[in-house]
Amino acid sequence: MKQIITRKGEINALAAALGVCRKTVGEALMFKTDTDLARRIRRAAIERGGKETEYTN
C-alpha cells in the first residue's frame, strides 16, 4: 500500500493551507480516498517535502 510521509506538523499546515480538516489530509496521505481534493492534498504534500512510500501491513 502507498502512503505519503511528511514532517511533524505538516498535516496541520496542509489542512490550514487547503481549508480542510486534519482527518481529510490524513486519509488522502494514506490513499484511503481518491478524489480531486485528495489528489490536490497529495500533490501539495509532495511539493512541501513529503515522500511517497510503499508499505505492507
CSV table of N, CA and C in Angstrom, one decimal:
chain,number,residue,atom,x,y,z
A,1,MET,N,0.8,-1.2,0.0
A,1,MET,CA,0.0,0.0,0.0
A,1,MET,C,0.9,1.2,0.0
A,2,LYS,N,0.4,2.3,-0.6
A,2,LYS,CA,1.1,3.5,-0.6
A,2,LYS,C,0.7,4.5,0.5
A,3,GLN,N,1.6,5.4,0.8
A,3,GLN,CA,1.3,6.5,1.7
A,3,GLN,C,2.4,7.6,1.5
A,4,ILE,N,2.0,8.8,1.9
A,4,ILE,CA,3.0,9.9,1.8
A,4,ILE,C,3.4,10.3,3.2
A,5,ILE,N,4.7,10.2,3.5
A,5,ILE,CA,5.2,10.6,4.8
A,5,ILE,C,5.6,12.1,4.8
A,6,THR,N,5.2,12.8,5.8
A,6,THR,CA,5.5,14.2,5.9
A,6,THR,C,6.2,14.5,7.3
A,7,ARG,N,6.8,15.7,7.4
A,7,ARG,CA,7.4,16.1,8.6
A,7,ARG,C,6.4,16.3,9.7
A,8,LYS,N,6.8,16.3,10.9
A,8,LYS,CA,5.9,16.6,12.0
A,8,LYS,C,5.3,18.0,11.9
A,9,GLY,N,4.0,18.0,12.1
A,9,GLY,CA,3.3,19.3,12.0
A,9,GLY,C,2.8,19.6,10.6
A,10,GLU,N,3.2,18.9,9.6
A,10,GLU,CA,2.8,19.2,8.2
A,10,GLU,C,1.3,18.9,7.9
A,11,ILE,N,0.8,17.9,8.6
A,11,ILE,CA,-0.7,17.6,8.4
A,11,ILE,C,-1.5,18.8,8.8
A,12,ASN,N,-1.1,19.4,9.9
A,12,ASN,CA,-1.9,20.6,10.4
A,12,ASN,C,-1.7,21.8,9.4
A,13,ALA,N,-0.4,21.9,8.9
A,13,ALA,CA,-0.1,23.0,8.0
A,13,ALA,C,-0.9,22.8,6.6
A,14,LEU,N,-0.9,21.6,6.1
A,14,LEU,CA,-1.7,21.3,4.9
A,14,LEU,C,-3.2,21.6,5.1
A,15,ALA,N,-3.7,21.1,6.2
A,15,ALA,CA,-5.1,21.3,6.5
A,15,ALA,C,-5.5,22.8,6.5
A,16,ALA,N,-4.6,23.6,7.2
A,16,ALA,CA,-4.9,25.0,7.2
A,16,ALA,C,-4.8,25.7,5.9
A,17,ALA,N,-3.7,25.3,5.1
A,17,ALA,CA,-3.5,25.9,3.8
A,17,ALA,C,-4.6,25.6,2.8
A,18,LEU,N,-5.2,24.4,2.9
A,18,LEU,CA,-6.2,23.9,2.0
A,18,LEU,C,-7.6,24.1,2.5
A,19,GLY,N,-7.7,24.5,3.7
A,19,GLY,CA,-9.1,24.7,4.3
A,19,GLY,C,-9.9,23.5,4.5
A,20,VAL,N,-9.2,22.4,4.9
A,20,VAL,CA,-9.8,21.1,5.2
A,20,VAL,C,-9.4,20.7,6.6
A,21,CYS,N,-10.1,19.6,7.1
A,21,CYS,CA,-9.7,19.1,8.4
A,21,CYS,C,-8.6,18.1,8.4
A,22,ARG,N,-8.0,17.9,9.5
A,22,ARG,CA,-6.8,17.0,9.6
A,22,ARG,C,-7.1,15.6,9.1
A,23,LYS,N,-8.3,15.1,9.4
A,23,LYS,CA,-8.8,13.8,9.0
A,23,LYS,C,-8.7,13.7,7.5
A,24,THR,N,-9.2,14.7,6.8
A,24,THR,CA,-9.2,14.7,5.3
A,24,THR,C,-7.8,14.6,4.8
A,25,VAL,N,-6.9,15.3,5.4
A,25,VAL,CA,-5.5,15.3,5.0
A,25,VAL,C,-4.9,13.9,5.2
A,26,GLY,N,-5.1,13.4,6.4
A,26,GLY,CA,-4.6,12.0,6.8
A,26,GLY,C,-5.1,10.9,5.9
A,27,GLU,N,-6.4,11.0,5.6
A,27,GLU,CA,-6.9,9.9,4.7
A,27,GLU,C,-6.4,10.1,3.3
A,28,ALA,N,-6.1,11.3,2.8
A,28,ALA,CA,-5.6,11.5,1.5
A,28,ALA,C,-4.1,11.0,1.5
A,29,LEU,N,-3.4,11.3,2.5
A,29,LEU,CA,-2.0,10.8,2.6
A,29,LEU,C,-1.8,9.3,2.7
A,30,MET,N,-2.8,8.7,3.2
A,30,MET,CA,-2.8,7.2,3.3
A,30,MET,C,-3.5,6.5,2.1
A,31,PHE,N,-3.9,7.4,1.1
A,31,PHE,CA,-4.5,6.9,-0.1
A,31,PHE,C,-5.8,6.1,0.2
A,32,LYS,N,-6.5,6.5,1.2
A,32,LYS,CA,-7.8,6.0,1.6
A,32,LYS,C,-8.9,6.6,0.7
A,33,THR,N,-8.6,7.8,0.2
A,33,THR,CA,-9.6,8.5,-0.7
A,33,THR,C,-8.9,8.8,-2.0
A,34,ASP,N,-9.7,8.9,-3.1
A,34,ASP,CA,-9.1,9.2,-4.4
A,34,ASP,C,-10.0,10.2,-5.1
A,35,THR,N,-10.1,11.3,-4.6
A,35,THR,CA,-11.0,12.4,-5.2
A,35,THR,C,-10.0,13.5,-5.7
A,36,ASP,N,-10.6,14.5,-6.4
A,36,ASP,CA,-9.8,15.6,-6.8
A,36,ASP,C,-9.1,16.3,-5.6
A,37,LEU,N,-9.9,16.5,-4.6
A,37,LEU,CA,-9.3,17.1,-3.4
A,37,LEU,C,-8.2,16.2,-2.8
A,38,ALA,N,-8.3,14.9,-2.7
A,38,ALA,CA,-7.3,14.1,-2.2
A,38,ALA,C,-6.0,14.2,-3.0
A,39,ARG,N,-6.2,14.2,-4.4
A,39,ARG,CA,-5.0,14.3,-5.2
A,39,ARG,C,-4.4,15.7,-5.1
A,40,ARG,N,-5.1,16.8,-4.8
A,40,ARG,CA,-4.5,18.1,-4.6
A,40,ARG,C,-3.7,18.0,-3.3
A,41,ILE,N,-4.3,17.4,-2.2
A,41,ILE,CA,-3.6,17.3,-0.9
A,41,ILE,C,-2.3,16.5,-1.1
A,42,ARG,N,-2.3,15.4,-1.8
A,42,ARG,CA,-1.1,14.6,-2.0
A,42,ARG,C,-0.1,15.4,-2.8
A,43,ARG,N,-0.5,16.1,-3.8
A,43,ARG,CA,0.4,16.9,-4.6
A,43,ARG,C,1.1,18.0,-3.8
A,44,ALA,N,0.2,18.7,-2.9
A,44,ALA,CA,0.8,19.7,-2.0
A,44,ALA,C,1.7,19.2,-1.0
A,45,ALA,N,1.4,18.0,-0.5
A,45,ALA,CA,2.3,17.3,0.5
A,45,ALA,C,3.7,17.0,-0.2
A,46,ILE,N,3.7,16.5,-1.4
A,46,ILE,CA,5.0,16.2,-2.0
A,46,ILE,C,5.7,17.5,-2.4
A,47,GLU,N,5.0,18.6,-2.8
A,47,GLU,CA,5.7,19.8,-3.1
A,47,GLU,C,6.3,20.4,-1.8
A,48,ARG,N,5.7,20.1,-0.6
A,48,ARG,CA,6.2,20.6,0.6
A,48,ARG,C,7.2,19.6,1.3
A,49,GLY,N,7.7,18.7,0.5
A,49,GLY,CA,8.8,17.8,1.0
A,49,GLY,C,8.4,16.4,1.4
A,50,GLY,N,7.1,16.1,1.3
A,50,GLY,CA,6.6,14.7,1.6
A,50,GLY,C,7.2,13.7,0.6
A,51,LYS,N,7.3,12.5,1.1
A,51,LYS,CA,7.9,11.4,0.3
A,51,LYS,C,6.8,10.2,0.2
A,52,GLU,N,6.6,9.8,-1.0
A,52,GLU,CA,5.7,8.7,-1.2
A,52,GLU,C,6.4,7.4,-1.0
A,53,THR,N,5.8,6.5,-0.2
A,53,THR,CA,6.5,5.2,0.1
A,53,THR,C,5.5,4.1,-0.1
A,54,GLU,N,6.0,2.9,-0.2
A,54,GLU,CA,5.2,1.7,-0.2
A,54,GLU,C,5.4,1.0,1.1
A,55,TYR,N,4.3,0.4,1.7
A,55,TYR,CA,4.5,-0.4,2.9
A,55,TYR,C,3.5,-1.6,2.9
A,56,THR,N,3.8,-2.5,3.8
A,56,THR,CA,3.0,-3.7,3.9
A,56,THR,C,2.5,-3.7,5.4
A,57,ASN,N,1.4,-4.3,5.6
A,57,ASN,CA,0.9,-4.4,7.0
A,57,ASN,C,1.5,-5.5,7.7
